[in-house]
CSV table of C-alpha atoms in Angstrom, one decimal:
chain,number,residue,atom,x,y,z
Q,1187,MET,CA,-16.1,61.8,-10.1
Q,1188,THR,CA,-17.4,60.1,-13.1
Q,1189,PRO,CA,-20.0,57.3,-12.7
Q,1190,PRO,CA,-18.7,53.8,-13.5
Q,1191,SER,CA,-19.4,52.8,-17.0
Q,1192,ALA,CA,-20.9,49.5,-18.0
Q,1193,ALA,CA,-17.5,48.4,-19.4
Q,1194,ASP,CA,-15.8,49.0,-16.0
Q,1195,ALA,CA,-18.5,47.0,-14.2
Q,1196,ILE,CA,-18.0,44.1,-16.6
Q,1197,ARG,CA,-14.2,44.3,-16.1
Q,1198,ARG,CA,-14.6,44.2,-12.3
Q,1199,ARG,CA,-17.0,41.3,-12.5
Q,1200,ASN,CA,-14.6,39.4,-14.8
Q,1201,ARG,CA,-11.6,40.0,-12.4
Q,1202,ARG,CA,-13.6,38.8,-9.4
Q,1203,MET,CA,-14.6,35.7,-11.4
Q,1204,LEU,CA,-10.9,35.1,-12.4
Q,1205,LEU,CA,-9.8,35.5,-8.8
Q,1206,ALA,CA,-12.6,33.1,-7.6
Q,1207,LEU,CA,-11.4,30.4,-10.2
Q,1208,PHE,CA,-7.8,30.9,-9.2
Q,1209,LEU,CA,-8.7,30.5,-5.5
Q,1210,LEU,CA,-10.9,27.5,-6.2
Q,1211,PHE,CA,-8.2,25.7,-8.2
Q,1212,PHE,CA,-5.1,26.6,-6.2
Q,1213,GLY,CA,-6.9,26.6,-2.9
Q,1214,GLY,CA,-8.0,23.0,-3.3
Q,1215,MET,CA,-4.4,22.0,-4.1
Q,1216,LEU,CA,-3.2,23.9,-1.0
Q,1217,VAL,CA,-5.7,22.2,1.3
Q,1218,ALA,CA,-4.8,18.8,-0.2
Q,1219,GLY,CA,-1.1,19.5,0.3
Q,1220,LEU,CA,-1.7,20.6,3.9
Q,1221,LEU,CA,-3.7,17.4,4.6
Q,1222,ARG,CA,-1.1,15.2,3.0
Q,1223,PHE,CA,1.9,16.6,4.8
Q,1224,SER,CA,0.1,16.7,8.1
Q,1225,GLY,CA,-0.2,12.9,7.9
Q,1226,TRP,CA,-4.0,12.8,7.6
Q,1227,ARG,CA,-5.4,10.0,5.3
Q,1228,PRO,CA,-8.9,9.0,4.6
Q,1229,GLU,CA,-10.1,6.1,6.7
Q,1230,GLY,CA,-10.7,3.9,3.7
Q,1231,SER,CA,-7.1,4.0,2.6
Q,1232,LYS,CA,-5.4,3.0,5.9
Q,1233,ASN,CA,-4.0,-0.4,6.5
Q,1234,ARG,CA,-5.5,-2.3,9.4
Q,1235,GLY,CA,-2.3,-4.1,10.1
Q,1236,GLU,CA,1.1,-2.6,10.9
Q,1237,MET,CA,2.9,-1.6,7.7
Q,1238,LEU,CA,6.5,-2.9,8.0
Q,1239,GLN,CA,9.3,-0.4,7.2
Q,1240,PRO,CA,11.5,-1.8,6.0
Q,1241,TYR,CA,9.8,-4.9,4.7
Q,1242,GLY,CA,10.9,-8.3,5.8
Q,1243,ASP,CA,12.6,-10.1,3.0
Q,1244,LEU,CA,12.2,-13.9,2.6
Q,1245,ARG,CA,12.9,-14.1,-1.1
Q,1246,GLY,CA,16.3,-15.8,-0.6
Q,1247,TYR,CA,14.9,-18.1,2.1
Q,1248,VAL,CA,13.3,-21.5,1.1
Q,1249,PRO,CA,11.0,-22.8,3.9
Q,1250,THR,CA,10.9,-26.5,4.5
Q,1251,LEU,CA,7.5,-28.2,4.7
Q,1252,ALA,CA,6.9,-30.2,7.9
Q,1253,ARG,CA,6.5,-33.4,5.8
Q,1254,GLY,CA,9.7,-32.7,3.8
Q,1255,GLY,CA,10.3,-30.8,0.6
Q,1256,ALA,CA,10.6,-27.1,-0.1
Q,1257,TYR,CA,8.0,-24.5,-0.2
Q,1258,ARG,CA,9.1,-22.0,-2.9
Q,1259,TRP,CA,7.7,-18.4,-3.2
Q,1260,ASN,CA,7.6,-18.3,-7.0
Q,1261,ASP,CA,6.3,-21.8,-7.8
Q,1262,GLU,CA,2.8,-20.4,-7.8
Q,1263,PRO,CA,2.8,-16.7,-9.0
Q,1264,ARG,CA,0.2,-14.2,-7.5
Q,1265,ILE,CA,-0.2,-16.2,-4.3
Q,1266,TRP,CA,-0.4,-14.1,-1.1
Q,1267,ARG,CA,0.6,-15.8,2.2
Q,1268,ILE,CA,-0.6,-15.4,5.8
Q,1269,ALA,CA,2.1,-16.6,8.1
Q,1270,ALA,CA,1.9,-17.6,11.8
Q,1271,ILE,CA,4.6,-18.9,14.1
Q,1272,PRO,CA,2.7,-20.1,17.2
Q,1273,ARG,CA,5.0,-20.7,20.1
Q,1274,ASP,CA,3.7,-23.6,22.1
Q,1275,CYS,CA,0.6,-25.4,21.0
Q,1276,ASP,CA,0.7,-28.2,23.6
Q,1277,GLY,CA,-1.1,-28.3,26.9
Q,1278,ALA,CA,-2.2,-24.9,28.2
Q,1279,ARG,CA,-1.4,-23.1,25.0
Q,1280,ALA,CA,-3.5,-25.3,22.8
Q,1281,ASP,CA,-6.6,-23.0,23.0
Q,1282,PRO,CA,-5.0,-19.8,21.7
Q,1283,CYS,CA,-3.4,-21.8,18.9
Q,1284,THR,CA,-6.7,-23.4,18.0
Q,1285,ARG,CA,-8.4,-20.0,18.0
Q,1286,LEU,CA,-5.6,-18.5,15.9
Q,1287,LEU,CA,-5.8,-21.3,13.3
Q,1288,ALA,CA,-9.7,-21.0,13.3
Q,1289,ASP,CA,-9.3,-17.2,12.7
Q,1290,LEU,CA,-6.9,-17.7,9.8
Q,1291,ASP,CA,-9.2,-20.4,8.3
Q,1292,LYS,CA,-12.1,-18.0,8.6
Q,1293,VAL,CA,-10.2,-15.2,6.8
Q,1294,TRP,CA,-9.3,-17.7,4.0
Q,1295,ARG,CA,-12.9,-18.8,3.6
Q,1296,LEU,CA,-14.2,-15.2,3.5
Q,1297,MET,CA,-12.0,-14.5,0.5
Q,1298,GLY,CA,-14.5,-16.4,-1.6
Q,1299,LYS,CA,-13.4,-16.7,-5.3
Q,1300,ASP,CA,-10.0,-15.3,-4.4
Q,1301,ALA,CA,-9.3,-17.9,-1.7
Q,1302,ASP,CA,-7.2,-20.0,-4.1
Q,1303,ARG,CA,-4.7,-17.1,-4.3
Q,1304,VAL,CA,-4.0,-17.3,-0.6
Q,1305,HIS,CA,-2.0,-19.8,1.4
Q,1306,ILE,CA,-1.8,-20.0,5.1
Q,1307,LEU,CA,1.7,-20.9,6.4
Q,1308,TRP,CA,1.7,-22.4,9.9
Q,1309,ALA,CA,5.2,-22.7,11.2
Q,1310,GLY,CA,5.3,-24.8,14.3
Q,1311,ALA,CA,3.4,-27.5,16.1
Q,1312,VAL,CA,-0.3,-28.2,15.3
Q,1313,PRO,CA,-2.6,-28.6,18.3
Q,1314,ARG,CA,-3.2,-32.3,19.1
Q,1315,GLY,CA,-6.4,-33.8,17.6
Q,1316,LEU,CA,-6.9,-30.9,15.2
Q,1317,VAL,CA,-7.5,-31.6,11.5
Q,1318,LEU,CA,-5.9,-28.9,9.4
Q,1319,PRO,CA,-7.9,-27.3,6.5
Q,1320,GLY,CA,-6.4,-27.9,3.0
Q,1321,GLU,CA,-5.2,-24.3,2.6
Q,1322,VAL,CA,-2.7,-24.6,5.5
Q,1323,ARG,CA,0.9,-25.4,4.7
Q,1324,VAL,CA,2.7,-26.6,7.8
Q,1325,LEU,CA,6.3,-25.4,7.8
Q,1326,ARG,CA,9.3,-26.1,10.0
Q,1327,ALA,CA,10.0,-23.1,12.1
Q,1328,ASP,CA,13.7,-22.2,11.9
Q,1329,ASP,CA,15.9,-19.2,12.3
Q,1330,GLY,CA,15.7,-18.2,8.6
Q,1331,LEU,CA,11.9,-17.8,8.8
Q,1332,ARG,CA,12.1,-16.1,12.2
Q,1333,ALA,CA,14.6,-13.6,10.9
Q,1334,GLY,CA,12.1,-12.4,8.2
Q,1335,LEU,CA,9.1,-12.2,10.4
Q,1336,VAL,CA,9.4,-9.0,12.4
Q,1337,ARG,CA,8.9,-9.3,16.2
Q,1338,TRP,CA,7.9,-13.0,15.9
Q,1339,ASP,CA,8.6,-13.5,19.6
Q,1340,ASP,CA,6.3,-10.7,20.9
Q,1341,ALA,CA,5.5,-11.4,24.5
Q,1342,GLY,CA,1.8,-10.5,24.0
Q,1343,GLY,CA,1.0,-13.7,22.2
Q,1344,ASP,CA,1.0,-15.0,18.6
Q,1345,ALA,CA,1.0,-12.6,15.7
Q,1346,ALA,CA,0.3,-13.1,12.0
Q,1347,TRP,CA,2.1,-11.6,9.0
Q,1348,LEU,CA,1.0,-11.0,5.4
Q,1349,LEU,CA,3.5,-11.8,2.7
Q,1350,ASP,CA,3.3,-10.7,-0.9
Q,1351,PRO,CA,3.7,-13.1,-3.8
Q,1352,ASN,CA,7.5,-12.5,-4.0
Q,1353,GLY,CA,8.3,-13.3,-0.4
Q,1354,PHE,CA,8.3,-9.8,1.1
Q,1355,VAL,CA,6.7,-9.5,4.6
Q,1356,VAL,CA,4.6,-6.4,4.2
Q,1357,LEU,CA,2.1,-6.3,7.1
Q,1358,ARG,CA,2.1,-7.5,10.7
Q,1359,TYR,CA,-0.9,-8.2,12.8
Q,1360,ALA,CA,-0.3,-7.9,16.6
Q,1361,PRO,CA,-1.2,-10.7,19.0
Q,1362,GLY,CA,-5.0,-10.7,19.6
Q,1363,PHE,CA,-5.7,-9.0,16.2
Q,1364,ASP,CA,-9.2,-8.8,14.7
Q,1365,PRO,CA,-9.4,-11.3,11.8
Q,1366,GLY,CA,-11.7,-8.8,10.0
Q,1367,ASP,CA,-8.7,-6.4,9.8
Q,1368,LEU,CA,-6.6,-9.0,8.1
Q,1369,ARG,CA,-9.4,-9.9,5.7
Q,1370,THR,CA,-9.9,-6.2,4.8
Q,1371,ASP,CA,-6.2,-5.6,4.0
Q,1372,LEU,CA,-5.9,-8.9,2.1
Q,1373,ALA,CA,-9.1,-8.2,0.0
Q,1374,ARG,CA,-7.6,-4.7,-1.0
Q,1375,LEU,CA,-4.3,-6.2,-2.0
Q,1376,LEU,CA,-5.9,-9.1,-4.0
Q,1377,LYS,CA,-7.8,-6.5,-6.0
Q,1378,ILE,CA,-4.7,-4.6,-7.1
Q,1379,ASN,CA,-2.6,-7.6,-7.8
């Protein structure tokens, strides 16, 4: 047997280097593909609310303001909406309604400079004696609005929905949701729009 020459040693080293680069490049893509198709997503890219599939579509629906007149989706472009349809805000149900309205107002205030790009749509009765913040638009709750808001009659309590500027209902927040989750999702969406 002849001893390996210096040229053979260099050739073997170059082959190992090429194989290592190949594994590094394609191995990373393979791992990323496996993670993607297994359903794993980084924590920072997950929605906190329930992504609706298919989206609710309220583009053809024109809500009526409680004081009269129409609330149109495209009158103010780039406005995101938070919608709530509280069921019964009189008597024993006044406290949950007041708490929901306070949570929505808190989310709106925490939006800071972007707060003017968010409307709160309250479809239903307002708790007695409560002064509404200026960002709240009180709508008449009717079948057209209920049809676009997925599971509006959930037995667990009052939910909230996030609507995009065109009138698509994109996220639902289950009854008893954490207002911080709504604020996190809304802040992300306002950055990209």
